[in-house]
Structures are given as structure tokens and as C-alpha cells.
Amino acid sequence: MFVALVLLGFFGWWISFQSIVEDQGTSVQWFGGTYGIMALIGAIIGFFAAKKWGGYKTVLGKALILFSLGLLAQEAGQLIYTYYVYGVKVDEIPYPSWGDVAYFGSVLLYICAAALLTKVTGIKFSLKRVKYKAVALLVPLALLATSYIVLLHNHEYDFSKPVTVFLDFGYPMGQAIYISIAITAYLVSRKLLGGVMKSGIVLVILALFIQYISDFSFIYQNSRGAYIPGKFVDLIYLISYFAMTVAMIKFHTIYNSLNSKTDTSNPNDTKAGDTAA
Amino acid sequence: MDIYAKIVAKIIEQQESIIGPVAIEQAKRVAQLKIDWPQHKVDLSGDPQTAIDQLVEQYKELFGQIAVETCRDAVQTMLASLPKEQIPSTLK
């Protein structure tokens, strides 16, 4: 409920300046610098959820930690860029910068988290079928090819700046990798995946998809000099952070609902079971 | 531990590696299982095949059919040593 109110608050704020967003006034600046707090909230919730599911000792715990770190890295990137633009007031944000350490870091974190998610969804069992092997091959290829064609085709690389070249290529390809892993995991295992965990897993995959849309949109607009802070791309980023936060909350509620079913008459309990936080 | 107790322990261990303490809590809901997990000790009462079927069903509540595949995969070496009619129905 609190998270939904935060989203509504930022959404209302976003709407309020759309008619004057081109002016890039104070309201837009403050919005750009603060909406990342949704990612911070999601990260905190995610860390608590991860602890309940065994933390770094379990596959699911590790996945939740990595998703949370990804959210944290997104917020760190937002804050660093905000500092460059409104703190130091640079004419042009350096590229690469410390903000890219955070943003590209989040891409790597999401790739690792998505890979762990495939273990939770038991993808290896579905991949025994030829049909799903084909899906596992074609979906990533299609997404990588699309990203390359739309975002990198005819891109001019400045090979005197190797880090820049690496990031120019790494951002769209890295983002395509994490989303193709997540989508493949869903497509391949959706018939076998069920139970109470399914909703949490599906929500995470949906959140990654929205994150990919926002990353793709940003790179597309930015490469054409068309990105304007405070417009739709930032709104999609806000929604993606919200979606991932909801996914983290879902894992909390799943744990709590399972815990509440543990009754004191459980034949294996000699003391009262743990109560949900 | 007999073979069925070992199967139970292996399944719980495998699920624990994925979801942690919840795996133990789910296993403790099976009335025919007496579990002392810090000692990794499992005792079965009644029909062991039924007990294992109920254990697998507990995990199926969490993950659906994937859980059945995962449980089967975890103990397939042990299942190979059992005659077909002694294999729990969920793991066939």
C-alpha cells in the first residue's frame, strides 16, 4: 500500500509538469533526482525477503539479493547523474562516468540474477525437449539481433576510447541478455511452473521486461539526442522500479503465508514456529 | 538411515538449497516424517512410499510440477536401486 502511494505520488508529480517539461525547470530537476527512491525502497524490501528465503546460502536468496543490488545500483546511478547535472552543473555528463559504473553494474547484476532464476524455475528439465531447446536458442538470438539492429547499427565507435566502445556495445547487449534469459526461463518452464511461487517469479520477469523497455527507450532516444529528462522514459523507469519492488514484496507475502500455515500442532515442532516479520 | 529415509533427506537437502528454511518447514508438515534437521536425521513411520509422496506434494504446492521433476532428479541414483513397485508414485 505504501509503495503504491509512493508511485501515485510520483506519477501525479510527473503529470503536473508535463505541459512545461521542455523548460526543464526545478520541478523536473527534483523529480529526476528523487524518483529513484522507489528503487531504494525495492532494494531494502528485497534484502529482507532474501534473508527469509535463506540469503546467500540458497539459489532463491541469492537471486533476490542480486535483484536488490541491481535496484540499488540503479538508484546509485540516478543519484550520481543528478549530482553531475544539478550539483556540479556540468555542461555535459562525462561518458563514461561513475554513473556508468552503477548503471552497467546493474545490468551485470540483473544478468546474474536472471541466470539464478532459471535454476529456480527448473529450466533444465524443460530443455530436455527439442522444442524448448529451440526456444532457448531463438529467443536470445532474436532479442540480441533486434537490439543490435535498432540501437547499434551504423553506430560510430571511437576506438581511441575503449571503455566507451565497451559500454556502447555492452549496454544494449547486456540488457538484451538479461531479458532474453528471463523470457526464455518463463517460456520454457511455464507449463511445469506452478504453485504459490509462480506469481513471484512471474512478477520478477515482468519487472525485468519493463526495465528492459525503459533501458531500450533511453538508449534509443539518447543516441539520437532526443532524450529529455522528465518525459516518458523516466516514467517507464519509475514503473520498472515499482514493478520490481512489488515482486520483492510478493516474495515476502508468499513467505509469510507459508509461515502462517505452520501450526503449533505440527508433529515436528517442539516449540512455536517463527512468526512472520 | 534406510533407503527411504535417505531419499527424504536428499529431497529436503535439495529443496533447502533452493528455498532455504522453508523447505524444512514444508517437510515438517508431513505427519509421517520425524525430522531432526540439524542432525540431518529423518525417521519415517507408516508406509514410506506414501510419506515420500506427501513430501513431494508439499513442494509441489510451492513450485508445481517443477518441484516433482526437481525431487526426482535429486534422488534418481537412489531410485535406481529400488524395484519399480517400491518407488513412490510421484517419483516414477
XYZ file of N, CA and C in Angstrom, chain A residues 52-54 57-61 120-122 124-126 189 192-198 201 255 258-259 261-262 266-269, chain B residues 16-22 25-36 60-67 69-71 73 76:
192
model
N 14.770 -14.056 4.367
C 13.765 -15.042 4.748
C 13.907 -16.326 3.933
N 14.355 -16.176 2.698
C 14.470 -17.345 1.830
C 15.869 -17.966 1.865
N 16.606 -17.665 2.922
C 17.896 -18.324 3.116
C 19.106 -17.482 2.750
N 22.841 -18.295 0.960
C 23.047 -19.753 1.003
C 22.129 -20.514 0.047
N 21.109 -19.860 -0.468
C 20.166 -20.562 -1.339
C 20.100 -19.895 -2.707
N 19.609 -20.643 -3.667
C 19.504 -20.113 -5.027
C 18.533 -18.931 -5.063
N 17.372 -19.103 -4.469
C 16.376 -18.027 -4.481
C 16.864 -16.823 -3.685
N 17.488 -17.080 -2.541
C 18.024 -15.991 -1.727
C 19.042 -15.173 -2.501
N 15.777 -21.683 -10.324
C 14.568 -21.780 -9.501
C 13.410 -22.323 -10.338
N 13.343 -21.913 -11.610
C 12.231 -22.353 -12.463
C 12.474 -23.744 -13.041
N 13.632 -24.326 -12.749
C 13.912 -25.687 -13.214
C 13.991 -25.799 -14.728
N 16.234 -26.619 -16.673
C 16.972 -27.757 -17.252
C 16.053 -28.933 -17.579
N 14.931 -29.047 -16.862
C 14.038 -30.160 -17.144
C 13.252 -29.918 -18.437
N 12.846 -28.677 -18.618
C 12.108 -28.353 -19.838
C 13.017 -28.412 -21.055
N 9.563 -22.890 -19.093
C 9.114 -23.623 -17.908
C 7.679 -23.310 -17.496
N 5.384 -26.230 -16.541
C 5.727 -27.007 -15.350
C 5.689 -26.163 -14.079
N 5.914 -24.867 -14.252
C 5.997 -23.994 -13.074
C 4.601 -23.683 -12.564
N 4.390 -23.901 -11.279
C 3.076 -23.629 -10.691
C 3.232 -23.323 -9.224
N 2.199 -23.607 -8.464
C 2.276 -23.419 -7.011
C 2.293 -21.950 -6.611
N 2.528 -21.738 -5.333
C 2.443 -20.381 -4.778
C 3.618 -19.510 -5.209
N 4.713 -20.131 -5.635
C 5.893 -19.355 -6.021
C 5.761 -18.742 -7.410
N 4.840 -19.299 -8.208
C 4.762 -18.873 -9.604
C 4.533 -17.368 -9.729
N 7.681 -15.308 -9.214
C 8.625 -15.462 -10.316
C 8.139 -14.711 -11.551
N 6.240 -15.927 1.651
C 6.892 -16.497 2.834
C 5.975 -16.395 4.044
N 3.120 -18.880 3.927
C 3.563 -20.249 4.210
C 3.819 -20.411 5.698
N 4.394 -19.382 6.279
C 4.711 -19.425 7.706
C 3.461 -19.456 8.564
N 0.818 -20.893 7.944
C 0.187 -22.212 7.887
C 0.842 -23.181 8.848
N 2.048 -22.822 9.332
C 2.747 -23.682 10.287
C 2.034 -23.556 11.618
N 1.975 -28.905 14.627
C 2.867 -29.563 13.690
C 3.626 -30.665 14.412
N 3.546 -31.890 13.933
C 4.134 -33.012 14.663
C 5.633 -32.906 14.866
N 6.294 -32.102 14.076
C 7.734 -31.988 14.189
C 8.188 -30.784 14.961
N 7.259 -29.963 15.439
C 7.644 -28.780 16.198
C 7.595 -29.069 17.671
N 16.166 -27.396 0.119
C 16.759 -26.407 1.029
C 17.773 -25.544 0.293
N 18.497 -26.147 -0.655
C 19.492 -25.371 -1.411
C 18.830 -24.320 -2.293
N 17.554 -24.506 -2.584
C 16.838 -23.546 -3.436
C 16.107 -22.506 -2.590
N 15.370 -22.967 -1.577
C 14.498 -22.052 -0.831
C 14.788 -21.963 0.657
N 15.820 -22.616 1.113
C 16.255 -22.441 2.493
C 15.317 -23.049 3.520
N 15.141 -22.373 4.662
C 14.395 -22.923 5.784
C 12.955 -23.317 5.447
N 12.393 -22.698 4.439
C 11.006 -23.038 4.051
C 10.917 -24.515 3.671
N 10.469 -26.485 6.799
C 9.122 -26.277 7.350
C 8.082 -27.055 6.551
N 8.241 -27.081 5.237
C 7.296 -27.827 4.411
C 7.375 -29.322 4.722
N 8.590 -29.812 4.922
C 8.779 -31.234 5.204
C 8.176 -31.612 6.558
N 8.281 -30.698 7.496
C 7.774 -30.993 8.848
C 6.257 -31.118 8.874
N 5.610 -30.673 7.818
C 4.135 -30.776 7.776
C 3.672 -32.189 7.437
N 4.600 -33.019 6.988
C 4.233 -34.401 6.666
C 4.244 -35.195 7.967
N 3.047 -35.659 8.349
C 2.895 -36.280 9.675
C 3.768 -37.519 9.846
N 4.020 -38.228 8.751
C 4.763 -39.483 8.870
C 6.278 -39.278 8.950
N 6.700 -38.044 8.870
C 8.144 -37.773 8.934
C 8.497 -37.153 10.283
N 9.532 -37.701 10.889
C 10.085 -37.098 12.091
C 11.467 -36.591 11.713
N 11.624 -35.280 11.761
C 12.848 -34.674 11.206
C 13.622 -33.937 12.287
N 14.893 -34.270 12.380
C 15.824 -33.523 13.226
C 16.876 -32.988 12.269
N 5.320 -29.526 -4.270
C 4.527 -29.233 -5.478
C 3.611 -28.040 -5.221
N 3.181 -27.879 -3.986
C 2.363 -26.708 -3.625
C 3.132 -25.420 -3.846
N 4.449 -25.489 -3.720
C 5.261 -24.278 -3.883
C 5.567 -23.996 -5.354
N 5.974 -25.022 -6.091
C 6.507 -24.781 -7.432
C 5.763 -25.499 -8.540
N 4.743 -26.271 -8.215
C 4.048 -27.010 -9.261
C 4.844 -28.233 -9.694
N 4.610 -28.653 -10.919
C 5.217 -29.874 -11.433
C 6.745 -29.796 -11.448
N 7.280 -28.589 -11.531
C 8.747 -28.406 -11.494
C 9.341 -29.052 -10.244
N 8.614 -28.920 -9.143
C 9.114 -29.468 -7.879
C 9.222 -30.994 -7.962
N 9.758 -32.750 -10.670
C 10.928 -33.040 -11.507
C 12.212 -32.844 -10.720
N 12.244 -31.791 -9.926
C 13.440 -31.488 -9.147
C 13.697 -32.570 -8.106
N 12.629 -32.995 -7.434
C 12.775 -34.054 -6.411
C 13.248 -35.343 -7.066
N 14.873 -35.722 -9.828
C 16.254 -35.559 -10.286
C 17.251 -35.708 -9.139
N 17.501 -39.654 -8.265
C 17.369 -40.675 -9.299
C 18.373 -41.820 -9.127
